[in-house]
């Protein structure tokens, strides 16, 4: 797993983009010790998902460009216009740091 950042660098209820091994990954913090990581690019039109609104109850993020909702757990779109999923990455909080499992 790759040490990405201090947990406080990602606000609860929000996301932030990071470049890991040349790939843009969006990390979302949905609770004090609960994080999710997905590709930062919407599969419909390449908008930055880290800039989208997070629904903490549904655990999804809304694409800021066209409004597709992506499940943070599976990467699957819940609404159109997106119909292709985005990749997800195992992530966790350890000792106040966010870690993401990523392999090229």
PDB file of N, CA, C and O in Angstrom, residues 10-41:
ATOM      1  N   UNK A  10      -7.786  15.380   3.647  1.00  0.00           N
ATOM      2  CA  UNK A  10      -9.040  15.103   2.929  1.00  0.00           C
ATOM      3  C   UNK A  10     -10.174  15.334   3.925  1.00  0.00           C
ATOM      4  O   UNK A  10     -10.280  14.621   4.921  1.00  0.00           O
ATOM      5  N   UNK A  11     -11.012  16.331   3.689  1.00  0.00           N
ATOM      6  CA  UNK A  11     -12.075  16.630   4.655  1.00  0.00           C
ATOM      7  C   UNK A  11     -13.154  15.554   4.677  1.00  0.00           C
ATOM      8  O   UNK A  11     -13.438  14.923   3.656  1.00  0.00           O
ATOM      9  N   UNK A  12     -13.739  15.325   5.844  1.00  0.00           N
ATOM     10  CA  UNK A  12     -14.875  14.402   5.930  1.00  0.00           C
ATOM     11  C   UNK A  12     -15.982  14.953   5.042  1.00  0.00           C
ATOM     12  O   UNK A  12     -16.316  16.141   5.102  1.00  0.00           O
ATOM     13  N   UNK A  13     -16.513  14.110   4.181  1.00  0.00           N
ATOM     14  CA  UNK A  13     -17.561  14.528   3.256  1.00  0.00           C
ATOM     15  C   UNK A  13     -17.027  15.113   1.963  1.00  0.00           C
ATOM     16  O   UNK A  13     -17.787  15.636   1.155  1.00  0.00           O
ATOM     17  N   UNK A  14     -15.724  15.000   1.743  1.00  0.00           N
ATOM     18  CA  UNK A  14     -15.134  15.560   0.542  1.00  0.00           C
ATOM     19  C   UNK A  14     -14.106  14.642  -0.076  1.00  0.00           C
ATOM     20  O   UNK A  14     -13.838  13.548   0.417  1.00  0.00           O
ATOM     21  N   UNK A  15     -13.546  15.099  -1.174  1.00  0.00           N
ATOM     22  CA  UNK A  15     -12.536  14.325  -1.879  1.00  0.00           C
ATOM     23  C   UNK A  15     -11.367  15.190  -2.286  1.00  0.00           C
ATOM     24  O   UNK A  15     -11.450  16.418  -2.274  1.00  0.00           O
ATOM     25  N   UNK A  16     -10.298  14.512  -2.658  1.00  0.00           N
ATOM     26  CA  UNK A  16      -9.100  15.202  -3.124  1.00  0.00           C
ATOM     27  C   UNK A  16      -8.379  14.287  -4.101  1.00  0.00           C
ATOM     28  O   UNK A  16      -8.335  13.068  -3.912  1.00  0.00           O
ATOM     29  N   UNK A  17      -7.827  14.877  -5.149  1.00  0.00           N
ATOM     30  CA  UNK A  17      -7.108  14.103  -6.162  1.00  0.00           C
ATOM     31  C   UNK A  17      -5.623  14.027  -5.834  1.00  0.00           C
ATOM     32  O   UNK A  17      -5.029  14.986  -5.328  1.00  0.00           O
ATOM     33  N   UNK A  18      -5.036  12.876  -6.135  1.00  0.00           N
ATOM     34  CA  UNK A  18      -3.608  12.639  -5.969  1.00  0.00           C
ATOM     35  C   UNK A  18      -3.110  11.909  -7.206  1.00  0.00           C
ATOM     36  O   UNK A  18      -3.859  11.170  -7.831  1.00  0.00           O
ATOM     37  N   UNK A  19      -1.857  12.117  -7.537  1.00  0.00           N
ATOM     38  CA  UNK A  19      -1.244  11.356  -8.621  1.00  0.00           C
ATOM     39  C   UNK A  19      -0.406  10.261  -7.989  1.00  0.00           C
ATOM     40  O   UNK A  19       0.515  10.539  -7.217  1.00  0.00           O
ATOM     41  N   UNK A  20      -0.757   9.019  -8.303  1.00  0.00           N
ATOM     42  CA  UNK A  20      -0.053   7.846  -7.775  1.00  0.00           C
ATOM     43  C   UNK A  20       0.439   7.038  -8.958  1.00  0.00           C
ATOM     44  O   UNK A  20      -0.371   6.589  -9.779  1.00  0.00           O
ATOM     45  N   UNK A  21       1.740   6.885  -9.059  1.00  0.00           N
ATOM     46  CA  UNK A  21       2.356   6.135 -10.157  1.00  0.00           C
ATOM     47  C   UNK A  21       1.849   6.632 -11.514  1.00  0.00           C
ATOM     48  O   UNK A  21       1.533   5.850 -12.403  1.00  0.00           O
ATOM     49  N   UNK A  22       1.725   7.957 -11.647  1.00  0.00           N
ATOM     50  CA  UNK A  22       1.306   8.542 -12.906  1.00  0.00           C
ATOM     51  C   UNK A  22      -0.185   8.514 -13.186  1.00  0.00           C
ATOM     52  O   UNK A  22      -0.632   8.922 -14.251  1.00  0.00           O
ATOM     53  N   UNK A  23      -0.976   8.046 -12.234  1.00  0.00           N
ATOM     54  CA  UNK A  23      -2.428   7.954 -12.425  1.00  0.00           C
ATOM     55  C   UNK A  23      -3.140   8.852 -11.425  1.00  0.00           C
ATOM     56  O   UNK A  23      -2.782   8.883 -10.254  1.00  0.00           O
ATOM     57  N   UNK A  24      -4.179   9.580 -11.885  1.00  0.00           N
ATOM     58  CA  UNK A  24      -4.959  10.443 -10.994  1.00  0.00           C
ATOM     59  C   UNK A  24      -5.975   9.598 -10.237  1.00  0.00           C
ATOM     60  O   UNK A  24      -6.838   8.958 -10.837  1.00  0.00           O
ATOM     61  N   UNK A  25      -5.867   9.631  -8.910  1.00  0.00           N
ATOM     62  CA  UNK A  25      -6.755   8.882  -8.021  1.00  0.00           C
ATOM     63  C   UNK A  25      -7.491   9.886  -7.139  1.00  0.00           C
ATOM     64  O   UNK A  25      -6.891  10.817  -6.616  1.00  0.00           O
ATOM     65  N   UNK A  26      -8.797   9.704  -6.986  1.00  0.00           N
ATOM     66  CA  UNK A  26      -9.601  10.536  -6.089  1.00  0.00           C
ATOM     67  C   UNK A  26      -9.802   9.783  -4.786  1.00  0.00           C
ATOM     68  O   UNK A  26     -10.249   8.636  -4.784  1.00  0.00           O
ATOM     69  N   UNK A  27      -9.455  10.415  -3.689  1.00  0.00           N
ATOM     70  CA  UNK A  27      -9.634   9.830  -2.357  1.00  0.00           C
ATOM     71  C   UNK A  27     -10.756  10.588  -1.666  1.00  0.00           C
ATOM     72  O   UNK A  27     -10.735  11.816  -1.610  1.00  0.00           O
ATOM     73  N   UNK A  28     -11.730   9.842  -1.156  1.00  0.00           N
ATOM     74  CA  UNK A  28     -12.885  10.424  -0.472  1.00  0.00           C
ATOM     75  C   UNK A  28     -12.905   9.953   0.967  1.00  0.00           C
ATOM     76  O   UNK A  28     -12.721   8.766   1.241  1.00  0.00           O
ATOM     77  N   UNK A  29     -13.153  10.875   1.877  1.00  0.00           N
ATOM     78  CA  UNK A  29     -13.245  10.551   3.305  1.00  0.00           C
ATOM     79  C   UNK A  29     -14.707  10.694   3.703  1.00  0.00           C
ATOM     80  O   UNK A  29     -15.260  11.788   3.697  1.00  0.00           O
ATOM     81  N   UNK A  30     -15.340   9.573   4.038  1.00  0.00           N
ATOM     82  CA  UNK A  30     -16.773   9.588   4.326  1.00  0.00           C
ATOM     83  C   UNK A  30     -17.077   9.569   5.819  1.00  0.00           C
ATOM     84  O   UNK A  30     -18.214   9.818   6.221  1.00  0.00           O
ATOM     85  N   UNK A  31     -16.090   9.271   6.621  1.00  0.00           N
ATOM     86  CA  UNK A  31     -16.217   9.283   8.080  1.00  0.00           C
ATOM     87  C   UNK A  31     -14.811   9.457   8.648  1.00  0.00           C
ATOM     88  O   UNK A  31     -13.828   9.452   7.910  1.00  0.00           O
ATOM     89  N   UNK A  32     -14.721   9.588   9.939  1.00  0.00           N
ATOM     90  CA  UNK A  32     -13.429   9.857  10.580  1.00  0.00           C
ATOM     91  C   UNK A  32     -12.335   8.893  10.123  1.00  0.00           C
ATOM     92  O   UNK A  32     -11.254   9.304   9.776  1.00  0.00           O
ATOM     93  N   UNK A  33     -12.609   7.600  10.107  1.00  0.00           N
ATOM     94  CA  UNK A  33     -11.591   6.627   9.716  1.00  0.00           C
ATOM     95  C   UNK A  33     -11.967   5.807   8.510  1.00  0.00           C
ATOM     96  O   UNK A  33     -11.452   4.710   8.328  1.00  0.00           O
ATOM     97  N   UNK A  34     -12.838   6.333   7.652  1.00  0.00           N
ATOM     98  CA  UNK A  34     -13.319   5.566   6.497  1.00  0.00           C
ATOM     99  C   UNK A  34     -13.066   6.343   5.211  1.00  0.00           C
ATOM    100  O   UNK A  34     -13.565   7.453   5.032  1.00  0.00           O
ATOM    101  N   UNK A  35     -12.289   5.741   4.307  1.00  0.00           N
ATOM    102  CA  UNK A  35     -11.938   6.375   3.042  1.00  0.00           C
ATOM    103  C   UNK A  35     -12.175   5.417   1.880  1.00  0.00           C
ATOM    104  O   UNK A  35     -12.164   4.194   2.052  1.00  0.00           O
ATOM    105  N   UNK A  36     -12.375   5.999   0.704  1.00  0.00           N
ATOM    106  CA  UNK A  36     -12.523   5.245  -0.539  1.00  0.00           C
ATOM    107  C   UNK A  36     -11.653   5.903  -1.590  1.00  0.00           C
ATOM    108  O   UNK A  36     -11.470   7.121  -1.576  1.00  0.00           O
ATOM    109  N   UNK A  37     -11.140   5.100  -2.520  1.00  0.00           N
ATOM    110  CA  UNK A  37     -10.316   5.629  -3.601  1.00  0.00           C
ATOM    111  C   UNK A  37     -10.805   5.066  -4.926  1.00  0.00           C
ATOM    112  O   UNK A  37     -11.031   3.856  -5.049  1.00  0.00           O
ATOM    113  N   UNK A  38     -10.987   5.970  -5.899  1.00  0.00           N
ATOM    114  CA  UNK A  38     -11.423   5.592  -7.243  1.00  0.00           C
ATOM    115  C   UNK A  38     -10.625   6.423  -8.247  1.00  0.00           C
ATOM    116  O   UNK A  38      -9.974   7.400  -7.877  1.00  0.00           O
ATOM    117  N   UNK A  39     -10.689   6.035  -9.526  1.00  0.00           N
ATOM    118  CA  UNK A  39     -10.086   6.872 -10.558  1.00  0.00           C
ATOM    119  C   UNK A  39     -10.713   8.251 -10.494  1.00  0.00           C
ATOM    120  O   UNK A  39     -11.924   8.381 -10.264  1.00  0.00           O
ATOM    121  N   UNK A  40      -9.914   9.275 -10.719  1.00  0.00           N
ATOM    122  CA  UNK A  40     -10.410  10.647 -10.612  1.00  0.00           C
ATOM    123  C   UNK A  40     -11.167  11.100 -11.856  1.00  0.00           C
ATOM    124  O   UNK A  40     -11.837  12.104 -11.832  1.00  0.00           O
ATOM    125  N   UNK A  41     -11.099  10.378 -12.927  1.00  0.00           N
ATOM    126  CA  UNK A  41     -11.734  10.780 -14.180  1.00  0.00           C
ATOM    127  C   UNK A  41     -13.063  10.063 -14.408  1.00  0.00           C
ATOM    128  O   UNK A  41     -13.132   8.842 -14.401  1.00  0.00           O
TER     129      UNK A  41
END
